[in-house]
mmCIF file with all atom_site columns, C-alpha atoms in Angstrom:
data_model
loop_
_atom_site.group_PDB
_atom_site.id
_atom_site.type_symbol
_atom_site.label_atom_id
_atom_site.label_alt_id
_atom_site.label_comp_id
_atom_site.label_asym_id
_atom_site.label_entity_id
_atom_site.label_seq_id
_atom_site.pdbx_PDB_ins_code
_atom_site.Cartn_x
_atom_site.Cartn_y
_atom_site.Cartn_z
_atom_site.occupancy
_atom_site.B_iso_or_equiv
_atom_site.pdbx_formal_charge
_atom_site.auth_seq_id
_atom_site.auth_comp_id
_atom_site.auth_asym_id
_atom_site.auth_atom_id
_atom_site.pdbx_PDB_model_num
ATOM 1   C CA . MET X 1 1   ? 99.449  32.129 43.054 1.00 0.00 ? 1   MET X CA 1
ATOM 2   C CA . ASN X 1 2   ? 98.253  33.679 39.674 1.00 0.00 ? 2   ASN X CA 1
ATOM 3   C CA . PRO X 1 3   ? 95.960  32.152 37.458 1.00 0.00 ? 3   PRO X CA 1
ATOM 4   C CA . THR X 1 4   ? 98.496  30.401 34.711 1.00 0.00 ? 4   THR X CA 1
ATOM 5   C CA . GLN X 1 5   ? 100.021 28.803 38.142 1.00 0.00 ? 5   GLN X CA 1
ATOM 6   C CA . GLN X 1 6   ? 96.595  27.709 39.172 1.00 0.00 ? 6   GLN X CA 1
ATOM 7   C CA . VAL X 1 7   ? 95.750  25.952 35.902 1.00 0.00 ? 7   VAL X CA 1
ATOM 8   C CA . ALA X 1 8   ? 99.063  24.196 36.091 1.00 0.00 ? 8   ALA X CA 1
ATOM 9   C CA . LEU X 1 9   ? 98.548  22.997 39.663 1.00 0.00 ? 9   LEU X CA 1
ATOM 10  C CA . LEU X 1 10  ? 94.787  21.916 38.800 1.00 0.00 ? 10  LEU X CA 1
ATOM 11  C CA . ARG X 1 11  ? 96.236  20.186 35.391 1.00 0.00 ? 11  ARG X CA 1
ATOM 12  C CA . THR X 1 12  ? 99.065  18.347 37.407 1.00 0.00 ? 12  THR X CA 1
ATOM 13  C CA . LEU X 1 13  ? 96.434  17.324 40.285 1.00 0.00 ? 13  LEU X CA 1
ATOM 14  C CA . LEU X 1 14  ? 93.835  16.153 37.869 1.00 0.00 ? 14  LEU X CA 1
ATOM 15  C CA . VAL X 1 15  ? 95.375  14.986 34.581 1.00 0.00 ? 15  VAL X CA 1
ATOM 16  C CA . GLU X 1 16  ? 98.759  13.732 35.587 1.00 0.00 ? 16  GLU X CA 1
ATOM 17  C CA . HIS X 1 17  ? 98.025  12.254 39.210 1.00 0.00 ? 17  HIS X CA 1
ATOM 18  C CA . GLY X 1 18  ? 94.694  11.611 38.848 1.00 0.00 ? 18  GLY X CA 1
ATOM 19  C CA . GLU X 1 19  ? 93.410  13.025 42.059 1.00 0.00 ? 19  GLU X CA 1
ATOM 20  C CA . GLY X 1 20  ? 90.341  15.018 42.972 1.00 0.00 ? 20  GLY X CA 1
ATOM 21  C CA . THR X 1 21  ? 90.374  18.146 44.428 1.00 0.00 ? 21  THR X CA 1
ATOM 22  C CA . TRP X 1 22  ? 88.199  20.972 45.531 1.00 0.00 ? 22  TRP X CA 1
ATOM 23  C CA . VAL X 1 23  ? 87.742  24.442 44.125 1.00 0.00 ? 23  VAL X CA 1
ATOM 24  C CA . VAL X 1 24  ? 86.190  27.452 44.592 1.00 0.00 ? 24  VAL X CA 1
ATOM 25  C CA . CYS X 1 25  ? 83.693  28.787 42.457 1.00 0.00 ? 25  CYS X CA 1
ATOM 26  C CA . GLY X 1 26  ? 84.671  32.091 41.310 1.00 0.00 ? 26  GLY X CA 1
ATOM 27  C CA . SER X 1 27  ? 81.894  33.804 39.411 1.00 0.00 ? 27  SER X CA 1
ATOM 28  C CA . SER X 1 28  ? 78.298  33.905 39.401 1.00 0.00 ? 28  SER X CA 1
ATOM 29  C CA . SER X 1 29  ? 78.003  32.170 35.827 1.00 0.00 ? 29  SER X CA 1
ATOM 30  C CA . MET X 1 30  ? 76.736  28.942 37.369 1.00 0.00 ? 30  MET X CA 1
ATOM 31  C CA . VAL X 1 31  ? 73.966  30.719 39.531 1.00 0.00 ? 31  VAL X CA 1
ATOM 32  C CA . PRO X 1 32  ? 71.609  28.945 40.710 1.00 0.00 ? 32  PRO X CA 1
ATOM 33  C CA . THR X 1 33  ? 73.329  25.778 40.622 1.00 0.00 ? 33  THR X CA 1
ATOM 34  C CA . PHE X 1 34  ? 76.727  27.284 42.309 1.00 0.00 ? 34  PHE X CA 1
ATOM 35  C CA . GLY X 1 35  ? 77.161  30.818 43.871 1.00 0.00 ? 35  GLY X CA 1
ATOM 36  C CA . PRO X 1 36  ? 80.276  32.540 44.113 1.00 0.00 ? 36  PRO X CA 1
ATOM 37  C CA . ARG X 1 37  ? 82.562  31.040 46.526 1.00 0.00 ? 37  ARG X CA 1
ATOM 38  C CA . ALA X 1 38  ? 80.879  27.517 46.688 1.00 0.00 ? 38  ALA X CA 1
ATOM 39  C CA . ARG X 1 39  ? 83.295  24.717 47.242 1.00 0.00 ? 39  ARG X CA 1
ATOM 40  C CA . LEU X 1 40  ? 83.276  22.392 44.224 1.00 0.00 ? 40  LEU X CA 1
ATOM 41  C CA . ARG X 1 41  ? 84.406  18.792 44.255 1.00 0.00 ? 41  ARG X CA 1
ATOM 42  C CA . VAL X 1 42  ? 86.303  17.901 41.037 1.00 0.00 ? 42  VAL X CA 1
ATOM 43  C CA . VAL X 1 43  ? 87.249  14.631 40.070 1.00 0.00 ? 43  VAL X CA 1
ATOM 44  C CA . PRO X 1 44  ? 89.377  13.652 36.634 1.00 0.00 ? 44  PRO X CA 1
ATOM 45  C CA . ALA X 1 45  ? 88.541  13.667 33.316 1.00 0.00 ? 45  ALA X CA 1
ATOM 46  C CA . ALA X 1 46  ? 91.717  12.861 31.622 1.00 0.00 ? 46  ALA X CA 1
ATOM 47  C CA . ALA X 1 47  ? 92.018  10.462 28.741 1.00 0.00 ? 47  ALA X CA 1
ATOM 48  C CA . PRO X 1 48  ? 90.961  7.712  28.097 1.00 0.00 ? 48  PRO X CA 1
ATOM 49  C CA . ARG X 1 49  ? 87.957  8.547  30.637 1.00 0.00 ? 49  ARG X CA 1
ATOM 50  C CA . VAL X 1 50  ? 87.363  12.094 29.020 1.00 0.00 ? 50  VAL X CA 1
ATOM 51  C CA . SER X 1 51  ? 84.555  10.425 26.897 1.00 0.00 ? 51  SER X CA 1
ATOM 52  C CA . ASP X 1 52  ? 83.098  9.975  30.024 1.00 0.00 ? 52  ASP X CA 1
ATOM 53  C CA . VAL X 1 53  ? 81.903  13.486 29.998 1.00 0.00 ? 53  VAL X CA 1
ATOM 54  C CA . VAL X 1 54  ? 78.358  13.985 28.461 1.00 0.00 ? 54  VAL X CA 1
ATOM 55  C CA . VAL X 1 55  ? 76.019  16.941 28.348 1.00 0.00 ? 55  VAL X CA 1
ATOM 56  C CA . GLY X 1 56  ? 74.493  17.796 31.203 1.00 0.00 ? 56  GLY X CA 1
ATOM 57  C CA . ASP X 1 57  ? 77.779  17.450 32.915 1.00 0.00 ? 57  ASP X CA 1
ATOM 58  C CA . VAL X 1 58  ? 79.631  20.197 34.814 1.00 0.00 ? 58  VAL X CA 1
ATOM 59  C CA . VAL X 1 59  ? 83.105  20.629 33.858 1.00 0.00 ? 59  VAL X CA 1
ATOM 60  C CA . LEU X 1 60  ? 86.278  22.587 34.742 1.00 0.00 ? 60  LEU X CA 1
ATOM 61  C CA . PHE X 1 61  ? 88.521  23.357 31.722 1.00 0.00 ? 61  PHE X CA 1
ATOM 62  C CA . ASP X 1 62  ? 91.600  25.082 31.026 1.00 0.00 ? 62  ASP X CA 1
ATOM 63  C CA . ALA X 1 63  ? 90.672  28.718 29.255 1.00 0.00 ? 63  ALA X CA 1
ATOM 64  C CA . GLY X 1 64  ? 94.292  29.238 28.790 1.00 0.00 ? 64  GLY X CA 1
ATOM 65  C CA . ASP X 1 65  ? 95.314  31.885 31.586 1.00 0.00 ? 65  ASP X CA 1
ATOM 66  C CA . SER X 1 66  ? 92.056  30.694 33.939 1.00 0.00 ? 66  SER X CA 1
ATOM 67  C CA . VAL X 1 67  ? 90.009  27.913 34.646 1.00 0.00 ? 67  VAL X CA 1
ATOM 68  C CA . VAL X 1 68  ? 86.188  27.941 34.004 1.00 0.00 ? 68  VAL X CA 1
ATOM 69  C CA . THR X 1 69  ? 83.364  25.861 35.322 1.00 0.00 ? 69  THR X CA 1
ATOM 70  C CA . HIS X 1 70  ? 80.540  25.658 32.885 1.00 0.00 ? 70  HIS X CA 1
ATOM 71  C CA . ARG X 1 71  ? 77.703  22.825 31.860 1.00 0.00 ? 71  ARG X CA 1
ATOM 72  C CA . VAL X 1 72  ? 78.354  20.692 28.750 1.00 0.00 ? 72  VAL X CA 1
ATOM 73  C CA . LEU X 1 73  ? 75.801  22.048 26.212 1.00 0.00 ? 73  LEU X CA 1
ATOM 74  C CA . ALA X 1 74  ? 76.911  19.913 23.371 1.00 0.00 ? 74  ALA X CA 1
ATOM 75  C CA . ARG X 1 75  ? 79.872  17.257 22.468 1.00 0.00 ? 75  ARG X CA 1
ATOM 76  C CA . VAL X 1 76  ? 80.870  17.383 18.932 1.00 0.00 ? 76  VAL X CA 1
ATOM 77  C CA . PRO X 1 77  ? 83.134  14.637 17.687 1.00 0.00 ? 77  PRO X CA 1
ATOM 78  C CA . TRP X 1 78  ? 85.885  16.119 15.457 1.00 0.00 ? 78  TRP X CA 1
ATOM 79  C CA . GLY X 1 79  ? 88.979  13.756 14.336 1.00 0.00 ? 79  GLY X CA 1
ATOM 80  C CA . SER X 1 80  ? 90.977  12.641 17.471 1.00 0.00 ? 80  SER X CA 1
ATOM 81  C CA . ASP X 1 81  ? 89.257  15.152 19.800 1.00 0.00 ? 81  ASP X CA 1
ATOM 82  C CA . ALA X 1 82  ? 85.927  16.647 20.329 1.00 0.00 ? 82  ALA X CA 1
ATOM 83  C CA . TRP X 1 83  ? 84.566  20.183 20.829 1.00 0.00 ? 83  TRP X CA 1
ATOM 84  C CA . ILE X 1 84  ? 82.749  20.960 23.851 1.00 0.00 ? 84  ILE X CA 1
ATOM 85  C CA . LEU X 1 85  ? 79.940  23.518 23.729 1.00 0.00 ? 85  LEU X CA 1
ATOM 86  C CA . HIS X 1 86  ? 79.593  25.019 27.281 1.00 0.00 ? 86  HIS X CA 1
ATOM 87  C CA . GLY X 1 87  ? 77.789  27.681 29.306 1.00 0.00 ? 87  GLY X CA 1
ATOM 88  C CA . GLY X 1 88  ? 77.135  28.840 32.455 1.00 0.00 ? 88  GLY X CA 1
ATOM 89  C CA . ASP X 1 89  ? 73.517  28.414 33.957 1.00 0.00 ? 89  ASP X CA 1
ATOM 90  C CA . ALA X 1 90  ? 73.287  32.115 34.912 1.00 0.00 ? 90  ALA X CA 1
ATOM 91  C CA . GLY X 1 91  ? 72.863  33.261 31.171 1.00 0.00 ? 91  GLY X CA 1
ATOM 92  C CA . TRP X 1 92  ? 72.417  32.555 27.621 1.00 0.00 ? 92  TRP X CA 1
ATOM 93  C CA . GLY X 1 93  ? 75.834  33.036 26.275 1.00 0.00 ? 93  GLY X CA 1
ATOM 94  C CA . ALA X 1 94  ? 78.054  29.996 25.675 1.00 0.00 ? 94  ALA X CA 1
ATOM 95  C CA . GLY X 1 95  ? 81.780  29.277 23.714 1.00 0.00 ? 95  GLY X CA 1
ATOM 96  C CA . LEU X 1 96  ? 83.511  26.117 22.363 1.00 0.00 ? 96  LEU X CA 1
ATOM 97  C CA . VAL X 1 97  ? 86.285  24.595 24.017 1.00 0.00 ? 97  VAL X CA 1
ATOM 98  C CA . ARG X 1 98  ? 88.591  21.367 22.979 1.00 0.00 ? 98  ARG X CA 1
ATOM 99  C CA . GLN X 1 99  ? 87.546  18.320 25.003 1.00 0.00 ? 99  GLN X CA 1
ATOM 100 C CA . SER X 1 100 ? 91.175  17.620 25.516 1.00 0.00 ? 100 SER X CA 1
ATOM 101 C CA . SER X 1 101 ? 91.233  21.091 27.359 1.00 0.00 ? 101 SER X CA 1
ATOM 102 C CA . VAL X 1 102 ? 88.859  19.693 30.233 1.00 0.00 ? 102 VAL X CA 1
ATOM 103 C CA . LEU X 1 103 ? 90.676  19.055 33.600 1.00 0.00 ? 103 LEU X CA 1
ATOM 104 C CA . GLY X 1 104 ? 87.834  17.585 35.588 1.00 0.00 ? 104 GLY X CA 1
ATOM 105 C CA . ARG X 1 105 ? 84.011  17.079 36.233 1.00 0.00 ? 105 ARG X CA 1
ATOM 106 C CA . VAL X 1 106 ? 82.527  18.555 39.199 1.00 0.00 ? 106 VAL X CA 1
ATOM 107 C CA . LEU X 1 107 ? 80.403  16.444 41.275 1.00 0.00 ? 107 LEU X CA 1
ATOM 108 C CA . SER X 1 108 ? 76.843  17.753 40.964 1.00 0.00 ? 108 SER X CA 1
ATOM 109 C CA . PRO X 1 109 ? 73.774  16.215 39.498 1.00 0.00 ? 109 PRO X CA 1
ATOM 110 C CA . ARG X 1 110 ? 73.603  15.946 35.724 1.00 0.00 ? 110 ARG X CA 1
ATOM 111 C CA . ARG X 1 111 ? 71.129  17.939 34.399 1.00 0.00 ? 111 ARG X CA 1
ATOM 112 C CA . ARG X 1 112 ? 70.450  17.949 30.725 1.00 0.00 ? 112 ARG X CA 1
ATOM 113 C CA . PRO X 1 113 ? 70.327  21.575 29.386 1.00 0.00 ? 113 PRO X CA 1
ATOM 114 C CA . THR X 1 114 ? 66.820  22.441 27.398 1.00 0.00 ? 114 THR X CA 1
ATOM 115 C CA . LEU X 1 115 ? 66.601  22.248 23.835 1.00 0.00 ? 115 LEU X CA 1
ATOM 116 C CA . ALA X 1 116 ? 66.036  26.282 23.958 1.00 0.00 ? 116 ALA X CA 1
ATOM 117 C CA . ARG X 1 117 ? 69.092  26.531 25.711 1.00 0.00 ? 117 ARG X CA 1
ATOM 118 C CA . ARG X 1 118 ? 71.464  24.426 23.445 1.00 0.00 ? 118 ARG X CA 1
ATOM 119 C CA . ILE X 1 119 ? 70.291  26.130 20.366 1.00 0.00 ? 119 ILE X CA 1
ATOM 120 C CA . VAL X 1 120 ? 70.861  29.703 21.814 1.00 0.00 ? 120 VAL X CA 1
ATOM 121 C CA . GLY X 1 121 ? 74.460  28.535 23.304 1.00 0.00 ? 121 GLY X CA 1
ATOM 122 C CA . MET X 1 122 ? 75.022  27.116 19.343 1.00 0.00 ? 122 MET X CA 1
ATOM 123 C CA . THR X 1 123 ? 74.072  30.190 17.857 1.00 0.00 ? 123 THR X CA 1
ATOM 124 C CA . HIS X 1 124 ? 76.317  32.583 20.303 1.00 0.00 ? 124 HIS X CA 1
ATOM 125 C CA . ALA X 1 125 ? 79.157  30.043 19.738 1.00 0.00 ? 125 ALA X CA 1
ATOM 126 C CA . ILE X 1 126 ? 78.850  30.293 15.823 1.00 0.00 ? 126 ILE X CA 1
ATOM 127 C CA . ARG X 1 127 ? 78.195  33.926 16.305 1.00 0.00 ? 127 ARG X CA 1
ATOM 128 C CA . ASP X 1 128 ? 81.632  34.175 18.041 1.00 0.00 ? 128 ASP X CA 1
ATOM 129 C CA . ILE X 1 129 ? 83.357  32.014 15.530 1.00 0.00 ? 129 ILE X CA 1
ATOM 130 C CA . LEU X 1 130 ? 82.354  34.388 12.601 1.00 0.00 ? 130 LEU X CA 1
ATOM 131 C CA . ARG X 1 131 ? 83.349  37.707 14.374 1.00 0.00 ? 131 ARG X CA 1
ATOM 132 C CA . ALA X 1 132 ? 86.727  35.898 15.133 1.00 0.00 ? 132 ALA X CA 1
ATOM 133 C CA . ARG X 1 133 ? 86.971  34.973 11.548 1.00 0.00 ? 133 ARG X CA 1
ATOM 134 C CA . ARG X 1 134 ? 86.346  38.589 10.227 1.00 0.00 ? 134 ARG X CA 1
ATOM 135 C CA . GLY X 1 135 ? 88.823  40.027 12.859 1.00 0.00 ? 135 GLY X CA 1
ATOM 136 C CA . SER X 1 136 ? 91.705  37.775 11.370 1.00 0.00 ? 136 SER X CA 1
#
């Protein structure tokens, strides 16, 4: 099964059918919280419950041709949607994704990221946005 098919299957299970599922962590970005090949229980985070996703949650989201599992560092309401600043627990990098891309929430202890982690994550996200604007 290719990554696009995996995204479609997870979207069907979590969003359309509202069923929880198990996924396998495919990278080390969430170490020490989850290691590679860890089994993660994911529950739906579909509208209208997507607003239940809060800072500190670990979420599974559609990143186009792959699925990413990261911690929510910040949530910024924007019109009818919101943006999620996300990052792995293993590093200082971060990214932005529309909240509507969130497929589910990983059942794990909610841990609020430190202020330093949130600031560095926001700095990285802003840098990436500025780089993308220069390139287009």
